[in-house]
Coordinates of C-alpha atoms and ligand atoms in Angstrom, one line a residue:
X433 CA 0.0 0.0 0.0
X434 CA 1.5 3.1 -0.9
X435 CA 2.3 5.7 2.0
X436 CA 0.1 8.7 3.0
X437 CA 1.2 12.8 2.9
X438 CA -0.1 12.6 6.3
X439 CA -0.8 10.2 8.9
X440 CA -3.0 11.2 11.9
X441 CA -2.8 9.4 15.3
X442 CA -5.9 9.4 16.5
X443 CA -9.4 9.3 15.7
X444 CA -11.5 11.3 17.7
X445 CA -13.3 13.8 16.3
X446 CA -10.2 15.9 16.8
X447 CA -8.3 13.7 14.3
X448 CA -10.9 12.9 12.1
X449 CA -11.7 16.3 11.7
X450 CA -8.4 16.9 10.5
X451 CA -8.2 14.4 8.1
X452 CA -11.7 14.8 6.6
X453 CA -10.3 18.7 5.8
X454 CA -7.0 17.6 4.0
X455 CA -9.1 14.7 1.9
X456 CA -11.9 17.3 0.7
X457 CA -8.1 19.0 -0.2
X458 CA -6.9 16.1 -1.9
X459 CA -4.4 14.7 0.0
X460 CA -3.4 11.3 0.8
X461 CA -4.5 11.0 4.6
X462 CA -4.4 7.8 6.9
X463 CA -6.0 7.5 10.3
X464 CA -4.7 5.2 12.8
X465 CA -7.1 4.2 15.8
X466 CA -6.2 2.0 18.3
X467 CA -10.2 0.8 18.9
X468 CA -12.2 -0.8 16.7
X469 CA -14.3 2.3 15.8
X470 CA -13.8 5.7 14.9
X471 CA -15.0 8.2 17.6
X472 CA -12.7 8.7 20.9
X473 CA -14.8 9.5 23.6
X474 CA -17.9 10.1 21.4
X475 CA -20.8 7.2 21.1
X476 CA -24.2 7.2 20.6
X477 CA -25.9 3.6 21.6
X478 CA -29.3 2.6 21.4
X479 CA -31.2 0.0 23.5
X480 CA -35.3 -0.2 23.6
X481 CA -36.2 3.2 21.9
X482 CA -33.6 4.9 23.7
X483 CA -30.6 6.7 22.6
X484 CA -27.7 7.5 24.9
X485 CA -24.6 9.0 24.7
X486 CA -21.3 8.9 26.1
X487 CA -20.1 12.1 25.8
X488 CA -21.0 14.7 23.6
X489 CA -24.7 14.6 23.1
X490 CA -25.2 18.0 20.8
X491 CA -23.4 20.8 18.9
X492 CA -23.7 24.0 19.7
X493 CA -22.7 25.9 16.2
X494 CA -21.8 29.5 15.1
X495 CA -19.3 28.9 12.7
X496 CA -19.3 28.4 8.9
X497 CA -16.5 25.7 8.9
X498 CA -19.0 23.2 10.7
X499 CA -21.9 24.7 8.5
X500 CA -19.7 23.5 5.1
X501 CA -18.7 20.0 6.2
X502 CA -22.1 19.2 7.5
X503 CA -23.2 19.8 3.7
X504 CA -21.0 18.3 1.8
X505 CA -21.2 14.8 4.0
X506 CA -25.0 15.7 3.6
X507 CA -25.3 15.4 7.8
X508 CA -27.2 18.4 7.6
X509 CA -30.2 16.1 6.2
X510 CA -29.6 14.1 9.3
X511 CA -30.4 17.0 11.9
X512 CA -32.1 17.1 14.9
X513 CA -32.6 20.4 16.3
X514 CA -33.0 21.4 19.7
X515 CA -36.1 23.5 20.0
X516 CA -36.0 27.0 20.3
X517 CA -37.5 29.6 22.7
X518 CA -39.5 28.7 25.2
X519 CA -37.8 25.6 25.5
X520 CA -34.5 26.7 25.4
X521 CA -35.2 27.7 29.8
X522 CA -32.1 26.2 31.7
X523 CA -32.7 26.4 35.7
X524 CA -30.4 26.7 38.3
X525 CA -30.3 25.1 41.4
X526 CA -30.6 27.6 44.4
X527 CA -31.6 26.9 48.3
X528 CA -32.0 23.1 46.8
X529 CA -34.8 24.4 44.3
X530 CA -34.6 24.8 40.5
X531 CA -35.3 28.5 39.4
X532 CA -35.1 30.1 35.8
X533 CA -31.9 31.1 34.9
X534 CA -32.2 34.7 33.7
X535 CA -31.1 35.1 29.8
X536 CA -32.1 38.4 28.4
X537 CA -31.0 41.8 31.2
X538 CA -34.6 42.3 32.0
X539 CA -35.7 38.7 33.2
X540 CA -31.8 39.5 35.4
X541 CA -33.1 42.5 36.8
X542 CA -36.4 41.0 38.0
X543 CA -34.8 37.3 39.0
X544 CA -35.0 35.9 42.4
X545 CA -31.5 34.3 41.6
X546 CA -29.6 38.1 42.3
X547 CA -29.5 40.5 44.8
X548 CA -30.0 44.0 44.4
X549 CA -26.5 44.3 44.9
X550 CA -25.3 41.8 42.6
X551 CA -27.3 43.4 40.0
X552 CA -26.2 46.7 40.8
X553 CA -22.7 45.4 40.6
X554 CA -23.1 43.5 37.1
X555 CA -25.0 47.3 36.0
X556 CA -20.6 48.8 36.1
X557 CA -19.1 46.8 34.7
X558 CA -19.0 49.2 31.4
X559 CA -17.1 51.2 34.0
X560 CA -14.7 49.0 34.5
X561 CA -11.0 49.4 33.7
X562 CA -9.4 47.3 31.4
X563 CA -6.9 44.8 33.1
X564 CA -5.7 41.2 34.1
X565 CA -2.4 39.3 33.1
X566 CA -2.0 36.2 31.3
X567 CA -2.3 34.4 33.9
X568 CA -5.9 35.2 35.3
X569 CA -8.3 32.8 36.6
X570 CA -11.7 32.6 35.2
X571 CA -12.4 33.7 39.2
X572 CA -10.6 36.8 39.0
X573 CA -11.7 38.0 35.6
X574 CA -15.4 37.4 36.4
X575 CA -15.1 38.9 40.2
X576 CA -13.4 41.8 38.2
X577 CA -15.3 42.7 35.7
X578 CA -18.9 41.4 37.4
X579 CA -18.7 40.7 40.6
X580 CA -18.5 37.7 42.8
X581 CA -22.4 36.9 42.3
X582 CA -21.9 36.7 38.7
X583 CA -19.3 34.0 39.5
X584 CA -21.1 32.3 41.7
X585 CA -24.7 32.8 40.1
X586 CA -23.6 32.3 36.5
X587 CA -19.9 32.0 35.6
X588 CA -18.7 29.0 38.1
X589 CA -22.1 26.5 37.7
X590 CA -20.7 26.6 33.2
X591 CA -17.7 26.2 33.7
X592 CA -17.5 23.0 36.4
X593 CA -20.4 21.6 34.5
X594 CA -19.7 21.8 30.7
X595 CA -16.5 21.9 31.1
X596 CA -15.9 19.7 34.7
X597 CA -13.4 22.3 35.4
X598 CA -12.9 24.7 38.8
X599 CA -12.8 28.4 37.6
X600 CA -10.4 29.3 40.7
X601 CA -7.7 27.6 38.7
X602 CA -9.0 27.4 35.0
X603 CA -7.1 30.1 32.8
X604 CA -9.5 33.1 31.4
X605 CA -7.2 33.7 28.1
X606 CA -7.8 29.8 27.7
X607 CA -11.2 29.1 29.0
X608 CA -12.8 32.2 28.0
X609 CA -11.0 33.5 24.9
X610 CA -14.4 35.4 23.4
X611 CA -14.8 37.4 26.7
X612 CA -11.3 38.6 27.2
X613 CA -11.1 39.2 23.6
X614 CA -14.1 41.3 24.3
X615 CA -12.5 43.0 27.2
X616 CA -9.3 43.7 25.3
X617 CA -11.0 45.3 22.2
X618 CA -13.9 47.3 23.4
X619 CA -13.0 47.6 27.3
X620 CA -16.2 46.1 28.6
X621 CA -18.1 43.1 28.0
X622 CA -21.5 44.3 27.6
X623 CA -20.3 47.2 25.4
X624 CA -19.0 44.3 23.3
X625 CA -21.5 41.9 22.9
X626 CA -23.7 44.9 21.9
X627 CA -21.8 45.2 19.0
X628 CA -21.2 41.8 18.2
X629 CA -25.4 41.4 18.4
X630 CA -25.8 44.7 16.0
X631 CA -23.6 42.4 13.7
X632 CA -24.8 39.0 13.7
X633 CA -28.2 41.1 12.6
X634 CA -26.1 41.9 9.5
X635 CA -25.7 38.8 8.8
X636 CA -23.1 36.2 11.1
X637 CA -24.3 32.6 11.1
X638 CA -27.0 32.2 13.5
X639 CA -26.8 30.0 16.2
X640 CA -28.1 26.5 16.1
X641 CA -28.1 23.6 19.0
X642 CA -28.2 20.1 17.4
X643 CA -27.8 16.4 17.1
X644 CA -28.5 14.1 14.2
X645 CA -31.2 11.5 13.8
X646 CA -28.6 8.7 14.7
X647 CA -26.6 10.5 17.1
X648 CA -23.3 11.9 17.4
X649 CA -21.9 8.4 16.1
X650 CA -23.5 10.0 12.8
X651 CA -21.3 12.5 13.0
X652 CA -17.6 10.7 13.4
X653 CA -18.7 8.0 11.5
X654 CA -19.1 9.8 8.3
X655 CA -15.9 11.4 8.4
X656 CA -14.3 8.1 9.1
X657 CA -15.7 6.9 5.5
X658 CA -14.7 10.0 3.9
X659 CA -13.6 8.9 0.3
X660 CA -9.8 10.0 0.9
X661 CA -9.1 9.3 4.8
X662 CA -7.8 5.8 5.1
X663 CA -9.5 4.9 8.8
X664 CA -7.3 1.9 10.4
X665 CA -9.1 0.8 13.3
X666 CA -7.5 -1.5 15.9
X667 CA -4.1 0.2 15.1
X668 CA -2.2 1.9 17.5
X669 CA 0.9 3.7 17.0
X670 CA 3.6 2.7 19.3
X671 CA 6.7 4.7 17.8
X672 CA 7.8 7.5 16.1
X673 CA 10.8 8.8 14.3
X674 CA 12.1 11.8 12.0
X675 CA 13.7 11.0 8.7
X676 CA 14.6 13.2 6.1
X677 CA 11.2 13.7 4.1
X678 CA 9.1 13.5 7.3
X679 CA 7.9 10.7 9.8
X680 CA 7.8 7.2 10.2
X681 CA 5.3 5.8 12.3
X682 CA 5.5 1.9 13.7
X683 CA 2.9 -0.2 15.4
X684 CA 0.3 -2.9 15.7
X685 CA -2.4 -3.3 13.4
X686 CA -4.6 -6.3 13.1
X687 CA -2.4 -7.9 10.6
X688 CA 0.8 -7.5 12.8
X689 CA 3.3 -4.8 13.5
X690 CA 3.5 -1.9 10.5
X691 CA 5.5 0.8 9.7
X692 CA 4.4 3.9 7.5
X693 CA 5.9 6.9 6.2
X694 CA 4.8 10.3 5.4
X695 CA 5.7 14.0 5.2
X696 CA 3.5 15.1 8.0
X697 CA 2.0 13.6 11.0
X698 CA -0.6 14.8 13.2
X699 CA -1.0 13.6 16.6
X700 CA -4.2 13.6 18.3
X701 CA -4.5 11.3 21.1
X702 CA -5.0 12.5 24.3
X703 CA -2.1 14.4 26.2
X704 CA -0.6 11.3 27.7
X705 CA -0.8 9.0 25.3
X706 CA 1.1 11.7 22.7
X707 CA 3.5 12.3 25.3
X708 CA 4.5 8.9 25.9
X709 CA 4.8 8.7 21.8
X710 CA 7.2 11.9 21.4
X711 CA 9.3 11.1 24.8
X712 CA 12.1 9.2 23.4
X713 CA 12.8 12.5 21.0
X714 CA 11.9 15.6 23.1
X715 CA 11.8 14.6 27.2
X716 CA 10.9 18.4 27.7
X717 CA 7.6 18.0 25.1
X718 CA 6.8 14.7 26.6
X719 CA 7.0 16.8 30.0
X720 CA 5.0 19.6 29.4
X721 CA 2.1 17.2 27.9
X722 CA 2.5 14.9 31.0
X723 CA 1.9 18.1 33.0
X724 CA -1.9 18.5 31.1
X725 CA -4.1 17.1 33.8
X726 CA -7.9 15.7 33.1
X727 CA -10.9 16.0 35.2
X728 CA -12.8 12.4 35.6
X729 CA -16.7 12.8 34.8
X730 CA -19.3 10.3 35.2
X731 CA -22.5 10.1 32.8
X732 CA -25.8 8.8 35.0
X733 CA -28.5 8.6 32.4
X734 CA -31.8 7.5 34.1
X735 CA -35.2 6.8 32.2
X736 CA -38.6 7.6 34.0
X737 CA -41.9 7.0 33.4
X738 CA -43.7 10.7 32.4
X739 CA -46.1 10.4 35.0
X740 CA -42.9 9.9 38.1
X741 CA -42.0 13.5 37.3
X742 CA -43.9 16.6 38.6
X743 CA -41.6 18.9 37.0
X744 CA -43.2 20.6 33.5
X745 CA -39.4 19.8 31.7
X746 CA -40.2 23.2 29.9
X747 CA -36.3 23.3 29.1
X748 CA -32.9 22.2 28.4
X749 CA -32.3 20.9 31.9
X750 CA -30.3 22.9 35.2
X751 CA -26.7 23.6 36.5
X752 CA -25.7 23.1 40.2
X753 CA -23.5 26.0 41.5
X754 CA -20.8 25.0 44.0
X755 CA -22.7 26.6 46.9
X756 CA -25.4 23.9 47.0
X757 CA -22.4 21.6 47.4
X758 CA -23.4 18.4 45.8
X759 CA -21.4 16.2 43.9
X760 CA -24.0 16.8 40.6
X761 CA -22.7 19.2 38.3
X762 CA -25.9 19.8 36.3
X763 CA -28.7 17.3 34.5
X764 CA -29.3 17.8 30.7
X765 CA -33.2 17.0 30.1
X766 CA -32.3 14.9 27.3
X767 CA -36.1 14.0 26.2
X768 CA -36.8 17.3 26.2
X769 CA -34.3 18.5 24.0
X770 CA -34.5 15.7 21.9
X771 CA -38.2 13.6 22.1
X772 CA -37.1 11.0 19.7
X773 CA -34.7 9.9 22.4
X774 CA -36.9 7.9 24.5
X775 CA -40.4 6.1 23.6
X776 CA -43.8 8.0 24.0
X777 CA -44.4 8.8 27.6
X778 CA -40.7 8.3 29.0
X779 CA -38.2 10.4 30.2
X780 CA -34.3 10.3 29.6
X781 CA -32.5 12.4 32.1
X782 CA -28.4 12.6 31.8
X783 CA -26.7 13.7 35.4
X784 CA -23.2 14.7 35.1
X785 CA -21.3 13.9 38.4
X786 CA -17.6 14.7 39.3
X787 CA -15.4 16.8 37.4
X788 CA -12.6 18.9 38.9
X789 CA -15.4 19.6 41.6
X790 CA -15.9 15.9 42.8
X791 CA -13.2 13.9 41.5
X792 CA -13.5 11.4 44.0
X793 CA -16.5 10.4 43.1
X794 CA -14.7 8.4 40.4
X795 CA -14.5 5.7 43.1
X796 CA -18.4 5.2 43.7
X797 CA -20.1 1.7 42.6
X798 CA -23.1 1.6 40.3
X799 CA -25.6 1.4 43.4
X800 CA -23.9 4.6 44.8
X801 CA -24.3 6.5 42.0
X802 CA -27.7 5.5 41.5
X803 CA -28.6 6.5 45.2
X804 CA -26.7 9.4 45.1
X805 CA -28.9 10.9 41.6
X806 CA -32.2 9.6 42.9
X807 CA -31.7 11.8 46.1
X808 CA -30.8 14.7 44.4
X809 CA -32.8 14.9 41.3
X810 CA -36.0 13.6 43.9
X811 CA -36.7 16.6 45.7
X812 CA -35.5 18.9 42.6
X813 CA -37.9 17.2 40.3
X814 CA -40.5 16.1 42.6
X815 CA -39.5 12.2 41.5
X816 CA -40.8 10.1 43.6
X817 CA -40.3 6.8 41.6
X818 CA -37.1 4.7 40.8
X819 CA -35.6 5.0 37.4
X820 CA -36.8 2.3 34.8
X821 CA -33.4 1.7 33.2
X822 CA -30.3 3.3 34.3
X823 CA -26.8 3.6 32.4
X824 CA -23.6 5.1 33.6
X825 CA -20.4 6.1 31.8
X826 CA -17.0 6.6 33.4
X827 CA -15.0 8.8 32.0
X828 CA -11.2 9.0 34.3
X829 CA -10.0 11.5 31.8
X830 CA -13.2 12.9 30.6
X831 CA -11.8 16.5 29.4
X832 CA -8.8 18.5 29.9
X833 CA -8.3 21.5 32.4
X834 CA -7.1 24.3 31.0
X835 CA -5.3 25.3 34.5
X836 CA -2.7 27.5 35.8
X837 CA -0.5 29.0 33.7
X838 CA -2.0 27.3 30.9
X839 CA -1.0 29.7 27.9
X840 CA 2.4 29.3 29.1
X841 CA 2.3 25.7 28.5
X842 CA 1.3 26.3 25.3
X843 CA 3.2 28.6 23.7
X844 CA 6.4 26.1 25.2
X845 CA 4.9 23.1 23.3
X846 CA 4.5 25.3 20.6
X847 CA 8.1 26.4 20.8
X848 CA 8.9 22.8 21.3
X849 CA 7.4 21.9 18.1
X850 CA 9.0 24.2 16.2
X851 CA 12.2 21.8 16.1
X852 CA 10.4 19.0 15.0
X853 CA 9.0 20.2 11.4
X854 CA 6.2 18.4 10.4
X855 CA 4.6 16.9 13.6
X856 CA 1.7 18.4 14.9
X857 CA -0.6 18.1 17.7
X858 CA -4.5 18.7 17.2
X859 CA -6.6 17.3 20.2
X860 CA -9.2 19.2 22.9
X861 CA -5.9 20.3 24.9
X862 CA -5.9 22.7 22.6
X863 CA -8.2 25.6 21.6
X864 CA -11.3 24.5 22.6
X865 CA -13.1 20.8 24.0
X866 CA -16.7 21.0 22.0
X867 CA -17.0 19.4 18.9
X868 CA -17.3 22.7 16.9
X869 CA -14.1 24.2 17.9
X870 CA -12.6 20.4 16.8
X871 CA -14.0 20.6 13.3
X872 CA -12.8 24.3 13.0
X873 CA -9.0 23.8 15.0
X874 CA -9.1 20.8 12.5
X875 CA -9.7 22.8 9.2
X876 CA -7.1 25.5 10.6
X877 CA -4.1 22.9 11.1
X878 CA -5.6 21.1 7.1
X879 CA -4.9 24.4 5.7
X880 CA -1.4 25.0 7.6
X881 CA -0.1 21.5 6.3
X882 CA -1.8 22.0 2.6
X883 CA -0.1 25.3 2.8
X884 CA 3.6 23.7 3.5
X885 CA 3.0 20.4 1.5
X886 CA 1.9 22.7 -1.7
X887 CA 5.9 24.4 -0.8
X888 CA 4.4 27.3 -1.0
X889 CA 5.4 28.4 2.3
X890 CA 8.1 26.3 3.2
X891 CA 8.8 28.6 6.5
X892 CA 5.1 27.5 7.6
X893 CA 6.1 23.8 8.0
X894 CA 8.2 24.8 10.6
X895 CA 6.2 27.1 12.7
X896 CA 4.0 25.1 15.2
X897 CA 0.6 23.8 14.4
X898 CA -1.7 26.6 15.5
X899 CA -1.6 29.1 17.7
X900 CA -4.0 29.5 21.5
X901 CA -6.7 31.5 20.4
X902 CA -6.2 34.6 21.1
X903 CA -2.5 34.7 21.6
X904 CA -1.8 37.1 24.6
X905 CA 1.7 38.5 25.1
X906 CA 3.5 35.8 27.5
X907 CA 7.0 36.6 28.7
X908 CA 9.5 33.9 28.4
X909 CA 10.5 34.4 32.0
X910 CA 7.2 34.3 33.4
X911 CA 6.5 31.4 31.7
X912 CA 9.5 29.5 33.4
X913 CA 8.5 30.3 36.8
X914 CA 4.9 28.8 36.0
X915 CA 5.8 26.0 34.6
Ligands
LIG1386 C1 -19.1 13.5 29.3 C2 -18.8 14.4 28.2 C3 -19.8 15.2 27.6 C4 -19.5 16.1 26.5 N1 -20.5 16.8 26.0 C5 -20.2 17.6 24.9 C6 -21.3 18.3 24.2 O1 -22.5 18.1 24.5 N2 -21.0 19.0 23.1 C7 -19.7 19.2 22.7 O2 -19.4 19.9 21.7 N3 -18.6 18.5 23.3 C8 -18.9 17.8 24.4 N4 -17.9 17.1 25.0 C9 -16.5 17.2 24.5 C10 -16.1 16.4 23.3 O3 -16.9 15.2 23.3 C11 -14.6 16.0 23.4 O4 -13.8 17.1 23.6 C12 -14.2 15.4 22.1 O5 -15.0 14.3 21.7 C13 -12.7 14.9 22.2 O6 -12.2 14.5 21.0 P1 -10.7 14.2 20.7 O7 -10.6 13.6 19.4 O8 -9.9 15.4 21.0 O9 -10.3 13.1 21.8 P2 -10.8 11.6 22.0 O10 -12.2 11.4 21.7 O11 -10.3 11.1 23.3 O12 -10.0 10.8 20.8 C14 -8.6 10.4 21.0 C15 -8.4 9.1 20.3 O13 -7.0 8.7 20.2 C16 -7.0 7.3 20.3 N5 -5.6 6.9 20.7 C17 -4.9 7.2 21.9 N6 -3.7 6.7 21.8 C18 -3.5 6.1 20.6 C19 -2.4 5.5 19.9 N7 -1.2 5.3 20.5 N8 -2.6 5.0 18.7 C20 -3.8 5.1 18.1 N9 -4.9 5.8 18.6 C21 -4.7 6.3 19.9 C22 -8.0 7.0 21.4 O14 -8.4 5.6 21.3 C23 -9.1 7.9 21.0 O15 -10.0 7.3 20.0 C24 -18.1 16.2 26.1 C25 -17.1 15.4 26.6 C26 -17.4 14.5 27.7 C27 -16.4 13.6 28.2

């Protein structure tokens, strides 16, 4: 079989993303997986009429990249939508009752959820200075620009449920590169989402919350049998070397131990796995992707009977701020969102447990876990039956924590890269964990590698993969102490 221009490690959605980008581009692309499917962490299963997933279980999209491949693999036929206003009410838990979460400045002003102080406070923020350092914790940018209610109230319940991180120690430029970006250009957040709304009404791509008809499997399935991306699943890549016109890759496949050239080679396993692959050439890259650390996340999906839940489910589902101090991060109201995920007359529920709030949950049985969701979602929901079917994913690295001095990090694997032309690294470590920011990173780091394979650009081969979106000023020296 003759060899690739590019061989990805890897396939995720991070790496088939890549891949399907440099086929629709022409070029020679092979995929190697180490399980027997395409999809990482993502997997949509079915059992009597319903449908569950393991992780990702929508797409939040705003950006034309995701818009053009959805077409041309004709997924968009295959969408579900989310339904829109009033259904699109989250709640959030407060005193150990579920209240509306405020969305428009109005239904703020008048929301149980605030103080009059806490509103007053969010009312200057125009007035605030511009500041921070690279540095900054989602904590301190929030408490400075908003206040500490906004952190509490709003900020701190998205960030350790979507994300299972702790915004005490998750990086603002990292976690919240929109709002700083905000911040930086127009001095104020609010100032700059007005402007950014006056444009999208002149014509940015609106916003649209989705799944497909067979779930997010749909999704990485059909870039696996792109025409163009050679998927090889069951193969994992055990070793890697330079030579003179790029990389050779060796490991075991189902038909024994292979090796494979190509010019370029993309590496999108998680953080450990890639570091244990580049350690024998660069001990201080292998280092500073060791030092990347996950937050474990369980999945508790539980299917009632319509008739157990006194809650009207008039929304997407709630978030569970840190103050309530449960180990429940937040419960997506999966039926709701999506009806054809369960049969007529039953409810799917999916409780997210853990994260960087509650690792140690990790180490509960089945039954605890069980126990532990009926109790909490019983007096939230007014549930006062068991759960007809019950499954649970474990996730010990569910996502990564973009803590500490997180840029920093970055920019030295980036710097560490730049020695080795021709490897790259494309995975949720880096800019961004959803599914859209994959597909897009994924078409960014296509073009970059067309770019150097066309020898256009030679130069750009050797500059690192992509750069943290956006790309603050770092100092070398603080970097060192950080690190
Ligand atoms: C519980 C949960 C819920 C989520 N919900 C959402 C959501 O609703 N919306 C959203 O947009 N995002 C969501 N996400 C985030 C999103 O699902 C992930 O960020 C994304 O799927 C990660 O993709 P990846 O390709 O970077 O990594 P992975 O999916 O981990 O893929 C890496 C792949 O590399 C392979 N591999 C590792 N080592 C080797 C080797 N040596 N050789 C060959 N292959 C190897 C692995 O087997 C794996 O398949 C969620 C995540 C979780 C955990």
């Amino acid at each position: 079989m003759s060899n690739p221009d590019v061989i990805v490690v890897g396939g995720g959605v991070s790496g088939l993303s890549v891949a399907w980008w440099l086929a629709q581009a022409g070029i020679a692309v092979e995929v190697w997986e180490q399980d027997a499917r395409p999809g990482g962490k993502i997997l949509t299963r079915e059992a009597d009429g319903y449908l569950t997933e393991r992780a990702a279980s929508m797409m939040l999209n705003f950006r034309p990249e995701v818009s053009q491949m959805l077409a041309s693999t004709r997924l968009d036929a295959a969408k579900v939508m989310c339904p829109g206003t009033p259904q699109d009410q989250r709640y959030l838990v407060q005193d150990g009752r579920l209240v509306p979460f405020p969305l428009r400045l109005g239904e703020l002003m008048l929301s149980p959820l605030w103080s009059v102080r806490g509103k007053l406070r969010l009312l200057l923020e125009p007035f605030v200075p511009r500041g921070g350092h690279p540095d900054e914790t989602v904590s301190e940018f929030i408490i400075r620009r908003l206040g500490r209610e906004a952190l509490e109230k709003a900020m701190e319940p998205f960030i350790a449920g979507p994300l299972a991180s702790d915004p005490d120690q998750a990086n603002a430029h990292a976690v919240l590169p929109r709002l700083v970006a905000l911040e930086r250009r127009y001095g104020s957040l609010a100032l700059g989402a007005g402007v950014h709304q006056i444009l999208q009404r002149r014509g940015a791509p609106v916003r649209e919350m989705f799944s497909f008809s067979g779930g997010m499997s749909s999704l990485v399935e059909a870039l696996a049998a792109t025409p163009g991306v050679r998927f090889r699943a069951g193969s994992t890549a055990t070793q890697l070397e330079p030579t003179e016109s790029g990389w050779r890759l060796v490991g075991s496949t189902p038909d024994g131990d292979y090796m494979v050239r190509a010019r370029h080679l993309v590496l999108s396993a998680p953080a450990p796995a890639a570091a244990a692959l580049v350690h024998p050439l660069d001990t201080e890259l292998a280092r500073l992707l060791r030092g990347i650390g996950y937050a474990p996340l369980m999945v508790v999906h539980l299917a009632f009977d319509r008739s157990a839940i006194r809650q009207p489910l008039d929304g997407l589902g709630f978030l569970v701020p840190r103050l309530e101090r449960l180990q429940l991060t937040g419960c997506q109201w999966i039926s709701s969102l999506f009806p054809c995920r369960a049969p007529r007359g039953k409810v799917l529920l999916a409780c997210y447990v853990g994260g960087a709030r509650a690792p140690e949950t990790m180490d509960w049985d089945d039954d605890q876990c069980i126990e532990a969701a009926v109790a909490w979602l019983g007096p939230l929901m007014g549930i006062d039956a068991a759960p007809e079917r019950v499954w649970i994913d474990r996730h010990e690295r569910a996502l990564p924590l973009y803590h500490g001095a997180y840029l920093c990090r970055l920019h030295a694997i980036a710097r560490c890269l730049g020695s080795w032309p021709g490897l790259h690294l494309a995975a949720n470590y880096w800019g961004g964990v959803s599914v859209r920011d994959r597909i897009v990173r994924g078409f960014a780091l296509a073009q970059r590698i067309r770019t150097a394979l066309a020898g256009s650009r030679l130069s750009s081969s050797l500059a690192p993969a992509f750069h943290p979106c956006p790309a603050p000023s770092v100092t070398r020296s603080s970097c060192q102490e950080s690190l």
